[in-house]
Coordinates of C-alpha atoms in Angstrom, one line a residue:
Chain A
M1 CA 145.1 22.7 -38.0
D2 CA 146.7 25.7 -36.3
A3 CA 147.2 27.0 -32.8
L4 CA 143.4 28.0 -32.5
G5 CA 142.4 24.5 -32.8
L6 CA 140.1 25.4 -35.9
L7 CA 138.3 22.5 -37.7
R8 CA 139.6 20.6 -40.5
P9 CA 137.6 20.5 -43.6
A10 CA 136.7 16.6 -43.1
A11 CA 134.6 17.7 -40.0
S12 CA 131.7 18.7 -42.3
V13 CA 131.5 15.1 -43.4
S14 CA 130.3 14.0 -39.9
G15 CA 127.5 16.7 -40.2
L16 CA 127.8 18.0 -36.7
P17 CA 130.7 20.5 -37.0
A18 CA 129.3 22.6 -34.0
A19 CA 129.9 19.7 -31.7
H20 CA 133.5 20.2 -32.3
V21 CA 134.0 23.8 -31.9
P22 CA 135.5 24.8 -28.6
H23 CA 133.3 26.9 -26.8
A24 CA 135.6 29.7 -25.9
A25 CA 134.3 32.4 -23.6
S26 CA 131.6 34.1 -25.5
G27 CA 128.1 35.1 -25.0
F28 CA 125.0 33.0 -26.0
A29 CA 124.4 33.2 -29.7
L30 CA 121.1 34.6 -30.6
G31 CA 118.4 32.0 -30.7
D32 CA 120.9 29.3 -30.0
H33 CA 119.6 25.9 -28.9
A34 CA 121.1 22.4 -28.9
G35 CA 122.1 21.1 -32.3
R36 CA 122.0 24.0 -34.4
A37 CA 125.3 25.0 -36.0
P38 CA 125.8 28.8 -36.2
A39 CA 126.6 30.3 -39.6
A40 CA 130.1 31.8 -39.3
P41 CA 130.4 35.3 -40.6
A42 CA 132.0 36.3 -43.8
E43 CA 135.0 38.5 -42.5
G44 CA 137.1 38.7 -39.6
P45 CA 140.3 37.4 -38.3
G46 CA 140.9 34.1 -39.9
V47 CA 137.5 33.1 -40.6
V48 CA 136.0 31.3 -43.7
A49 CA 132.4 31.7 -44.4
S50 CA 130.3 28.5 -44.6
A51 CA 129.7 25.8 -42.3
S52 CA 130.1 23.1 -45.0
S53 CA 133.7 23.8 -45.6
G54 CA 136.7 25.3 -43.8
P55 CA 137.2 26.3 -40.3
L56 CA 134.4 27.7 -38.1
Q57 CA 135.1 30.2 -35.4
R58 CA 133.1 31.6 -32.4
R59 CA 133.4 35.3 -31.9
F60 CA 132.2 37.4 -29.1
E61 CA 128.4 37.5 -29.4
P62 CA 127.3 39.9 -26.7
Y63 CA 123.4 40.1 -27.6
Q64 CA 120.6 37.7 -26.9
N65 CA 116.9 38.4 -27.6
N66 CA 114.7 37.6 -24.4
G67 CA 111.7 38.2 -26.3
G68 CA 108.5 40.0 -24.8
T69 CA 106.1 42.6 -26.0
V70 CA 105.7 46.0 -24.7
L71 CA 103.1 48.6 -25.6
A72 CA 102.0 52.1 -24.6
V73 CA 98.5 53.8 -25.4
A74 CA 97.9 57.3 -24.7
G75 CA 94.5 58.9 -24.1
K76 CA 93.4 62.3 -23.6
D77 CA 94.4 62.7 -20.0
F78 CA 95.8 59.2 -19.2
C79 CA 98.5 56.8 -20.4
V80 CA 98.6 52.9 -20.2
V81 CA 101.8 51.1 -20.5
A82 CA 101.8 47.4 -20.5
S83 CA 104.2 44.4 -20.9
D84 CA 104.0 40.8 -20.6
T85 CA 106.6 39.2 -18.2
R86 CA 107.9 36.1 -20.1
L87 CA 111.8 35.8 -20.3
G88 CA 112.4 33.6 -23.3
L89 CA 116.0 32.1 -24.4
G90 CA 115.8 30.2 -27.7
Y91 CA 113.0 27.6 -27.1
S92 CA 113.4 27.8 -23.2
I93 CA 111.6 29.9 -20.6
P94 CA 114.0 30.7 -17.9
S95 CA 111.5 32.8 -15.9
R96 CA 107.7 33.7 -16.2
K97 CA 107.7 36.7 -14.0
V98 CA 110.3 39.2 -15.1
S99 CA 109.4 42.8 -14.8
R100 CA 110.1 44.9 -18.0
I101 CA 108.7 48.3 -16.5
L102 CA 110.2 51.0 -14.9
K103 CA 108.2 53.6 -13.0
M104 CA 110.3 56.7 -13.6
T105 CA 108.1 59.2 -11.9
D106 CA 104.5 59.6 -10.9
K107 CA 103.7 60.6 -14.4
V108 CA 106.2 58.7 -16.6
V109 CA 106.5 55.0 -17.2
L110 CA 109.0 53.2 -19.3
A111 CA 108.8 49.6 -20.7
S112 CA 111.7 47.8 -22.6
S113 CA 111.9 44.4 -24.4
G114 CA 114.9 42.8 -26.0
M115 CA 117.6 41.7 -24.1
Q116 CA 117.1 41.7 -20.3
A117 CA 120.7 42.4 -19.3
D118 CA 120.6 45.6 -21.4
M119 CA 117.2 46.4 -20.0
M120 CA 118.3 46.2 -16.5
T121 CA 121.4 48.2 -16.9
L122 CA 119.4 50.9 -18.9
H123 CA 116.8 51.0 -16.2
K124 CA 119.6 51.2 -13.5
T125 CA 121.3 54.0 -15.3
L126 CA 117.9 55.8 -16.0
R127 CA 117.1 55.7 -12.2
M128 CA 120.5 57.3 -11.4
R129 CA 119.8 60.1 -13.8
L130 CA 116.4 60.6 -12.4
V131 CA 117.7 61.0 -8.8
K132 CA 120.5 63.4 -10.0
Y133 CA 117.9 65.5 -11.9
Q134 CA 115.5 65.6 -9.0
Q135 CA 118.3 66.8 -6.9
N136 CA 119.7 69.3 -9.1
H137 CA 116.2 71.0 -10.1
Q138 CA 114.0 70.1 -7.1
K139 CA 111.4 68.7 -9.1
D140 CA 110.6 65.5 -11.1
M141 CA 111.6 64.9 -14.8
S142 CA 108.9 65.7 -17.2
L143 CA 107.7 63.4 -19.7
T144 CA 109.2 65.3 -22.6
A145 CA 112.5 65.7 -20.8
A146 CA 112.6 62.1 -19.9
S147 CA 111.8 61.3 -23.4
Q148 CA 114.8 63.3 -24.9
M149 CA 117.1 62.1 -22.2
L150 CA 116.3 58.4 -23.2
S151 CA 116.9 59.1 -26.7
N152 CA 120.3 60.7 -26.0
M153 CA 121.4 57.9 -23.6
L154 CA 120.4 55.3 -26.4
Y155 CA 122.5 57.3 -28.8
T156 CA 125.7 57.5 -26.7
R157 CA 125.8 53.8 -27.2
R158 CA 125.3 54.2 -31.1
F159 CA 128.2 51.8 -31.8
F160 CA 127.5 49.1 -29.2
P161 CA 123.7 49.5 -28.6
Y162 CA 121.5 48.5 -25.8
Y163 CA 119.6 45.7 -27.3
T164 CA 116.4 47.2 -26.1
F165 CA 113.0 48.1 -27.6
N166 CA 111.5 50.8 -25.5
V167 CA 108.2 52.4 -25.2
L168 CA 107.7 55.4 -23.0
G169 CA 104.3 56.6 -21.9
G170 CA 103.0 59.4 -19.4
I171 CA 101.3 62.5 -18.9
D172 CA 103.0 65.8 -19.9
E173 CA 102.9 69.1 -18.2
K174 CA 99.7 70.0 -19.7
G175 CA 98.1 66.9 -18.4
E176 CA 97.6 65.3 -21.8
G177 CA 98.6 61.6 -22.3
W178 CA 101.4 60.7 -24.8
A179 CA 103.4 57.9 -25.8
Y180 CA 106.9 57.6 -27.3
G181 CA 108.3 54.8 -29.4
Y182 CA 112.0 54.1 -29.7
D183 CA 114.3 52.2 -32.0
A184 CA 117.4 50.6 -30.5
I185 CA 119.8 53.7 -30.9
G186 CA 117.2 56.4 -29.9
S187 CA 115.2 57.5 -32.8
H188 CA 112.0 58.6 -31.1
E189 CA 108.5 59.7 -32.1
K190 CA 105.6 61.1 -30.1
V191 CA 102.5 59.0 -31.0
S192 CA 99.2 57.9 -29.4
A193 CA 99.9 54.2 -29.3
V194 CA 102.9 52.2 -30.0
C195 CA 104.1 48.6 -29.5
S196 CA 107.5 47.1 -29.5
G197 CA 109.0 43.6 -29.1
T198 CA 108.4 40.2 -30.5
G199 CA 104.6 40.7 -30.7
Q200 CA 104.9 44.1 -32.4
T201 CA 103.9 43.0 -35.9
L202 CA 100.8 41.4 -34.4
I203 CA 99.7 44.3 -32.0
Q204 CA 100.6 47.5 -33.9
P205 CA 98.3 47.3 -36.7
V206 CA 95.5 46.6 -34.3
L207 CA 96.5 49.8 -32.3
D208 CA 96.8 51.7 -35.6
N209 CA 93.2 50.8 -36.6
Q210 CA 91.4 51.0 -33.1
I211 CA 93.3 54.0 -31.4
E212 CA 94.6 56.1 -34.1
F213 CA 91.7 55.3 -36.6
K214 CA 94.0 54.8 -39.6
Q215 CA 92.7 53.3 -42.7
Q216 CA 89.2 54.3 -41.5
W217 CA 88.4 56.9 -44.1
G218 CA 85.5 59.0 -43.1
A219 CA 84.9 57.4 -39.7
P220 CA 84.7 59.7 -36.9
K221 CA 87.7 59.3 -34.3
V222 CA 86.6 58.5 -31.0
D223 CA 88.6 59.0 -27.9
L224 CA 88.6 55.9 -25.8
S225 CA 88.1 56.0 -22.1
L226 CA 90.7 54.4 -19.8
E227 CA 88.7 51.4 -19.2
A228 CA 88.0 50.7 -22.9
T229 CA 91.7 51.3 -23.5
V230 CA 92.7 48.6 -20.9
E231 CA 90.0 46.2 -22.3
L232 CA 91.6 46.6 -25.7
I233 CA 95.1 46.0 -24.4
R234 CA 93.9 42.9 -22.5
D235 CA 92.5 41.5 -25.8
A236 CA 95.5 42.5 -27.8
F237 CA 97.9 40.5 -25.3
T238 CA 95.7 37.6 -25.1
S239 CA 95.7 37.3 -29.0
A240 CA 99.4 38.2 -29.2
G241 CA 100.1 35.4 -26.6
E242 CA 98.5 32.7 -28.8
R243 CA 100.6 33.7 -31.9
D244 CA 104.0 34.7 -30.5
I245 CA 105.9 32.1 -28.4
Y246 CA 107.8 34.7 -26.6
T247 CA 104.7 36.3 -25.3
G248 CA 102.8 35.0 -22.5
D249 CA 102.7 34.2 -18.8
Y250 CA 101.4 37.5 -17.1
V251 CA 100.9 40.9 -18.3
E252 CA 101.7 43.9 -16.1
I253 CA 99.4 47.0 -16.9
C254 CA 100.4 50.4 -15.6
K255 CA 97.6 52.9 -15.7
I256 CA 99.1 56.6 -15.4
T257 CA 96.4 59.3 -14.5
K258 CA 96.7 62.7 -12.7
D259 CA 96.5 60.8 -9.5
G260 CA 99.5 58.7 -10.1
V261 CA 100.5 55.3 -11.4
E262 CA 98.2 52.2 -10.7
V263 CA 99.5 48.8 -11.4
E264 CA 97.3 45.7 -12.4
E265 CA 98.2 42.3 -13.5
F266 CA 96.5 39.6 -15.2
Q267 CA 97.4 36.1 -16.5
L268 CA 97.9 34.9 -19.9
K269 CA 98.4 31.0 -20.9
F270 CA 101.4 29.4 -19.7
D271 CA 102.1 27.5 -22.9
Chain B
M1 CA 133.6 64.9 -8.4
A2 CA 131.7 68.1 -9.4
S3 CA 128.5 68.3 -7.7
G4 CA 127.2 71.5 -9.6
P5 CA 125.0 71.5 -12.7
S6 CA 126.8 69.7 -15.6
L7 CA 128.1 72.3 -18.2
D8 CA 128.7 69.7 -20.8
F9 CA 126.5 71.3 -23.3
L10 CA 129.1 74.1 -23.6
S11 CA 131.8 71.8 -25.0
T12 CA 131.9 71.9 -28.8
S13 CA 131.7 68.3 -29.6
F14 CA 130.9 64.9 -28.5
S15 CA 134.2 63.0 -28.0
L16 CA 134.5 59.2 -28.6
S17 CA 135.5 57.4 -25.5
R18 CA 136.3 53.7 -24.9
V19 CA 134.1 52.3 -22.1
D20 CA 136.5 51.1 -19.6
D21 CA 135.2 49.8 -16.2
A22 CA 138.2 50.7 -14.5
R23 CA 138.1 54.3 -15.4
L24 CA 134.5 55.3 -15.3
T25 CA 131.9 54.5 -12.6
P26 CA 128.6 53.3 -13.9
L27 CA 127.2 56.8 -12.7
Q28 CA 129.8 58.6 -14.9
E29 CA 129.4 56.2 -17.7
G30 CA 125.7 56.7 -17.7
T31 CA 125.6 60.4 -17.4
S32 CA 128.5 61.3 -19.6
S33 CA 127.7 62.7 -23.0
A34 CA 130.7 61.0 -24.6
I35 CA 129.7 58.4 -27.3
A36 CA 131.1 55.1 -26.1
L37 CA 133.1 52.6 -28.3
P38 CA 133.3 48.9 -27.7
L39 CA 136.6 47.8 -26.4
V40 CA 137.6 45.6 -29.3
D41 CA 140.4 45.7 -31.9
R42 CA 138.2 47.0 -34.6
P43 CA 135.1 49.0 -33.2
A44 CA 134.0 50.0 -36.6
N45 CA 133.3 46.5 -37.4
F46 CA 131.8 45.4 -34.0
L47 CA 128.2 46.1 -34.7
R48 CA 128.2 44.4 -38.1
D49 CA 130.0 41.3 -36.8
A50 CA 127.8 41.0 -33.6
F51 CA 124.9 40.0 -35.9
A52 CA 126.8 38.4 -38.7
G53 CA 125.6 34.8 -37.5
A54 CA 122.3 35.8 -36.2
A55 CA 118.7 34.9 -37.5
E56 CA 117.0 37.8 -39.3
K57 CA 114.5 38.0 -36.5
D58 CA 117.1 38.6 -33.9
R59 CA 119.0 41.2 -35.9
L60 CA 119.0 45.0 -34.6
H61 CA 117.4 47.0 -37.2
F62 CA 117.4 50.7 -37.0
A63 CA 114.8 53.1 -38.4
H64 CA 115.7 54.2 -41.9
G65 CA 114.2 57.2 -43.5
T66 CA 113.8 57.6 -47.5
T67 CA 112.7 60.0 -50.1
T68 CA 113.6 63.8 -49.4
L69 CA 114.2 66.8 -51.9
A70 CA 115.0 70.4 -51.8
F71 CA 115.6 72.9 -54.4
V72 CA 116.4 76.6 -54.6
F73 CA 114.4 78.7 -57.1
Q74 CA 113.5 82.5 -57.5
G75 CA 111.1 82.4 -54.6
G76 CA 113.5 80.7 -52.0
I77 CA 113.8 77.2 -51.2
I78 CA 111.2 74.3 -51.3
A79 CA 111.8 71.1 -49.2
A80 CA 109.5 68.0 -49.6
V81 CA 109.8 64.8 -47.7
D82 CA 107.9 61.5 -47.2
S83 CA 107.2 60.2 -43.8
R84 CA 108.1 56.5 -43.6
A85 CA 110.4 54.9 -41.5
S86 CA 111.3 51.2 -42.2
M87 CA 113.1 48.8 -39.8
G88 CA 114.2 46.0 -42.0
Q89 CA 110.9 44.8 -43.4
Y90 CA 108.7 46.5 -40.8
V91 CA 107.4 49.9 -41.1
G92 CA 108.6 51.4 -37.9
S93 CA 106.4 54.5 -38.3
G94 CA 104.4 56.1 -41.0
T95 CA 104.4 59.6 -39.4
V96 CA 108.1 60.6 -39.0
K97 CA 109.0 64.2 -39.2
K98 CA 112.0 64.0 -41.7
I99 CA 112.2 67.9 -42.0
I100 CA 114.0 68.7 -38.9
E101 CA 113.5 72.3 -37.6
I102 CA 117.0 73.2 -36.4
N103 CA 116.0 76.7 -35.5
P104 CA 113.6 79.2 -37.0
Y105 CA 115.7 79.9 -40.1
L106 CA 117.5 76.6 -40.7
L107 CA 116.0 73.4 -41.8
G108 CA 117.5 69.9 -42.3
T109 CA 116.3 66.8 -43.8
M110 CA 116.5 63.2 -42.7
A111 CA 117.4 60.3 -44.9
G112 CA 119.3 57.3 -44.0
G113 CA 119.4 56.4 -40.2
A114 CA 116.7 58.2 -38.3
A115 CA 118.4 58.3 -34.9
D116 CA 121.9 59.6 -36.7
C117 CA 120.0 62.3 -38.3
S118 CA 117.8 63.6 -35.5
F119 CA 120.8 63.3 -33.0
W120 CA 123.3 65.0 -35.2
E121 CA 120.9 67.8 -36.5
R122 CA 119.8 68.5 -32.9
D123 CA 123.6 68.8 -32.0
L124 CA 124.0 71.2 -34.9
G125 CA 121.2 73.3 -33.5
R126 CA 123.0 73.4 -30.2
R127 CA 126.2 74.5 -31.8
C128 CA 124.4 77.0 -34.2
R129 CA 123.0 78.6 -30.9
L130 CA 126.3 78.6 -29.1
Y131 CA 127.6 80.3 -32.2
Q132 CA 124.9 83.0 -32.2
L133 CA 125.5 83.7 -28.4
R134 CA 129.3 83.9 -28.7
N135 CA 129.5 86.0 -32.0
K136 CA 126.2 88.0 -31.7
Q137 CA 125.1 87.1 -35.2
R138 CA 123.4 84.2 -36.9
I139 CA 125.5 81.4 -38.3
S140 CA 125.5 81.4 -42.0
V141 CA 124.1 78.2 -43.8
A142 CA 127.6 77.3 -45.2
A143 CA 129.2 77.4 -41.9
A144 CA 126.4 75.3 -40.2
S145 CA 126.6 72.7 -43.0
K146 CA 130.4 72.5 -42.6
L147 CA 130.0 72.1 -38.8
L148 CA 127.9 69.1 -39.4
A149 CA 130.0 67.7 -42.1
N150 CA 133.2 67.8 -39.9
T151 CA 131.3 66.4 -36.9
V152 CA 130.4 63.3 -39.0
Y153 CA 133.6 63.0 -40.7
G154 CA 135.0 62.2 -37.3
Y155 CA 133.0 59.2 -37.2
K156 CA 133.7 58.0 -40.9
G157 CA 133.9 54.3 -41.4
M158 CA 132.0 53.6 -38.1
G159 CA 128.6 52.9 -39.6
L160 CA 126.7 56.2 -39.4
S161 CA 124.2 56.5 -42.2
M162 CA 123.1 60.0 -42.8
G163 CA 122.2 61.8 -46.0
T164 CA 121.0 65.2 -45.1
M165 CA 120.2 68.6 -46.7
I166 CA 120.9 71.8 -44.7
M167 CA 119.0 74.8 -46.0
G168 CA 118.3 78.4 -45.0
W169 CA 118.3 81.9 -45.9
D170 CA 121.1 84.1 -44.4
V171 CA 122.6 87.4 -45.2
S172 CA 123.8 86.2 -48.5
G173 CA 120.5 84.7 -49.6
P174 CA 119.0 81.2 -49.9
H175 CA 121.5 78.3 -49.6
L176 CA 121.2 74.6 -49.9
H177 CA 123.9 72.1 -49.0
Y178 CA 124.0 68.4 -49.0
V179 CA 126.0 66.7 -46.3
D180 CA 126.3 63.0 -45.9
S181 CA 128.0 60.5 -43.4
E182 CA 130.7 59.8 -45.8
G183 CA 131.8 63.3 -45.2
T184 CA 130.6 64.7 -48.7
R185 CA 129.4 68.3 -48.5
L186 CA 128.1 69.9 -51.8
K187 CA 126.5 73.3 -52.5
G188 CA 123.8 73.2 -55.1
N189 CA 120.4 74.3 -56.4
K190 CA 118.6 70.9 -56.4
F191 CA 119.1 67.7 -54.3
S192 CA 117.0 64.6 -53.7
V193 CA 118.3 62.0 -51.2
G194 CA 117.3 58.6 -50.2
S195 CA 116.1 55.3 -51.7
G196 CA 113.4 56.9 -53.6
S197 CA 115.6 59.9 -54.9
T198 CA 115.9 58.6 -58.4
Y199 CA 112.2 58.6 -58.9
A200 CA 112.0 62.0 -57.4
Y201 CA 114.7 63.2 -59.6
G202 CA 113.0 62.3 -62.8
V203 CA 109.9 64.3 -62.0
L204 CA 111.7 67.2 -60.5
D205 CA 114.3 67.7 -63.3
A206 CA 111.4 67.3 -65.8
G207 CA 109.5 70.3 -64.3
Y208 CA 112.0 72.6 -62.6
S209 CA 112.9 76.0 -63.8
W210 CA 114.5 78.9 -61.8
D211 CA 111.7 81.2 -62.6
M212 CA 108.9 79.1 -61.4
G213 CA 106.2 80.7 -59.2
V214 CA 106.0 79.5 -55.5
E215 CA 102.6 77.6 -56.2
D216 CA 104.2 75.8 -59.2
A217 CA 107.3 74.9 -57.1
I218 CA 105.2 73.6 -54.3
H219 CA 103.1 71.5 -56.7
L220 CA 106.1 70.1 -58.3
A221 CA 107.9 69.2 -55.0
R222 CA 104.8 67.5 -53.9
R223 CA 104.3 65.5 -57.1
S224 CA 108.0 64.5 -57.1
I225 CA 107.7 63.0 -53.7
Y226 CA 104.3 61.3 -54.5
H227 CA 106.0 59.4 -57.6
A228 CA 108.7 58.3 -55.3
T229 CA 106.4 57.0 -52.7
H230 CA 104.4 55.1 -55.5
R231 CA 107.2 53.3 -56.8
D232 CA 109.7 53.0 -53.9
A233 CA 108.7 50.4 -51.3
A234 CA 110.6 52.2 -48.6
S235 CA 109.0 55.4 -49.1
G236 CA 105.3 56.3 -48.2
G237 CA 103.0 57.9 -45.7
V238 CA 102.6 61.5 -45.6
I239 CA 104.1 64.1 -47.8
N240 CA 105.3 67.3 -46.0
V241 CA 106.4 70.4 -47.8
Y242 CA 108.1 73.5 -46.3
H243 CA 109.2 76.7 -47.9
V244 CA 112.1 78.7 -46.8
K245 CA 111.7 82.4 -47.2
E246 CA 113.9 85.4 -46.2
E247 CA 111.9 85.7 -42.9
G248 CA 112.4 82.0 -42.1
W249 CA 110.9 78.7 -43.1
V250 CA 107.0 78.0 -42.9
K251 CA 105.4 74.7 -43.1
I252 CA 103.1 74.7 -46.3
S253 CA 101.3 71.2 -46.1
S254 CA 101.2 67.7 -44.8
D255 CA 99.0 65.3 -47.1
D256 CA 98.5 61.6 -47.2
M257 CA 100.1 60.3 -50.4
M258 CA 96.7 58.7 -51.4
I259 CA 95.3 62.2 -51.5
I260 CA 98.0 63.4 -53.7
H261 CA 97.6 60.2 -55.8
E262 CA 93.9 61.2 -56.4
Q263 CA 94.9 64.8 -57.3
V264 CA 97.5 63.3 -59.9
K265 CA 95.1 60.9 -61.4
A266 CA 92.5 63.7 -61.8
E267 CA 95.1 66.1 -63.4
K268 CA 96.0 63.2 -65.7
K269 CA 92.4 62.7 -66.5
A270 CA 91.8 66.3 -67.3
V271 CA 94.9 66.3 -69.6
D272 CA 93.6 63.1 -71.4
D273 CA 90.3 64.6 -71.8
A274 CA 91.7 67.6 -73.3
A275 CA 93.9 65.8 -75.7
E276 CA 91.0 63.5 -76.7
A277 CA 88.9 66.4 -77.5
V278 CA 91.7 68.1 -79.6
E279 CA 92.1 64.6 -81.5
G280 CA 88.4 64.3 -81.9
A281 CA 88.2 67.7 -83.5
A282 CA 91.1 67.1 -85.7
A283 CA 89.7 63.6 -86.9
S284 CA 86.4 65.0 -87.9
G285 CA 88.1 67.8 -89.9
A286 CA 90.2 65.3 -91.6
E287 CA 87.3 63.1 -92.4
T288 CA 85.4 66.0 -94.2
V289 CA 88.8 66.6 -96.4
A290 CA 89.0 62.9 -97.4
A291 CA 85.2 62.8 -98.3
V292 CA 85.8 65.8 -100.7
G293 CA 88.9 64.3 -102.1
S294 CA 87.6 60.9 -103.3
A295 CA 84.6 58.8 -102.3
A296 CA 85.9 55.2 -102.9
D297 CA 89.6 55.8 -102.8
P298 CA 91.4 52.9 -101.4
T299 CA 93.9 55.3 -99.7
A300 CA 91.2 57.3 -98.3
A301 CA 91.8 55.7 -94.8
Q302 CA 95.6 56.6 -95.3
D303 CA 94.6 60.0 -96.4
T304 CA 92.6 60.6 -93.2
G305 CA 95.5 59.3 -91.0
D306 CA 97.9 61.5 -92.7
A307 CA 95.6 64.5 -92.8
S308 CA 95.0 64.2 -89.0
A309 CA 98.8 63.8 -88.7
A310 CA 99.2 67.0 -90.5
S311 CA 96.9 68.7 -88.3
R312 CA 98.9 67.8 -85.3
G313 CA 101.9 69.2 -87.2
D314 CA 103.8 66.0 -87.2
V315 CA 103.9 64.9 -90.8
P316 CA 103.7 66.9 -94.0
P317 CA 100.6 66.2 -95.9
P318 CA 101.0 63.7 -98.9
A319 CA 101.5 65.6 -102.2
S320 CA 98.7 63.7 -104.0
S321 CA 96.8 60.4 -103.4
T322 CA 96.9 57.9 -106.3

């Protein structure tokens, strides 16, 4: 034993080494819930790898995944951005009604899943930048400008990323609807339909097939109307809510048209 | 603090700064263009350690790009790329533009981290433009690639992942440089970068020659990427081909790899059919010779085989059959 109070190897015999680890000031471990011993990292100051022998150490774990699914689907002259509102933490649900959506301007809406703390900070900083831009340029930020700004902001945190999975949707200066998908450090791409978050693998293939008509060789591509798009999104969320434990409760849908942003909400299952 | 428009874009480089609450207000931190470092002892290890104990589903995965190639030949430079971005096991996108149009006469490719490549190549475009404005002439390809190499060298060891090729046609001709996040900078005539590069090299090296025509070069580049997408799980999607000429670059084509697959299959079939036709002609010719030689000769079959081999020019005909 040393000054840090690390475990002696004999602790592994009791089978519950985690119970003896002093919980020093640290963030929650990802996916942490009672009784599960974390796997210790392989390197670092005074740490030995496996939980079955040698000392364990908690390190600064700044991230947690609060789950949630967000998506953006663009049509010819509209865009729909939607997200669920469940806040998950391990196997718990601390809140059923958390908004993941930021209305940036009348034509641009952002939705972010991932860690709620990082999402809130990112949205706060974005709001400040939007106000600053509006005051300097006497006009609202356009969709293309906002998409590039978000990418740059995410990249300035390249070495300590915002744990957020963003989708941006809106209407550009020409009146066309477009969506942008981002990875955590700002790699972005302009697309017609994108989904991010814990339900991504469930919903994205459906969007690829039904909106972008991928893998439908020879079938004529059909532009969906706003109502048809919203129907599809409702179906996507109800289905994802059944198969993903972190998606559920309520869905917030923002419809962006040349007349502005209209928000509607519907309820998923609370289980 | 200054209330006018920010002139940050005139500074030459992005500085690294330690994010310190006492020093920067949230507005300053959110609006500065400095790249923030975590306030720990070893910032280079921070991101890796943060997820060391995490379950796979909670880990942060960044979009990674894969097979790219470019080569110089008598007609300029051809660059070809795939379009798949994988995030761990998930295909983040099948339509990534891995050829980055830095400006109308400079191209860069993307391999490794997608955000790293697109951010630093966009920054390179900004610095090339500043050079052009300050010096009243276009920057050379060698200088541009060196700017990029020196920039990323400042972040060496911190986890940037970038393998890019900078190419263009300047006053001294077409040039191709390979630059990566380790700080490597190489001038050359032929490069392929990414997880599928070994497959692409095989096809590219076999078919390359300096004197190729433009159409042959494009065809070779497309096929090389196709073979890489076929065998490498992390490559796929659409094959984009660009041609750099003296007047600048031009986009040649953007084809789904399955379309190229059908083309390659058709070409192979045509080659096989032609070979079979040749063999068929040779075999019927050899059968005639054997029949003339001896009717019930036990070595007739052997003669036929040898004769047809002789007609292919491989093996000298037997002196006489016993």
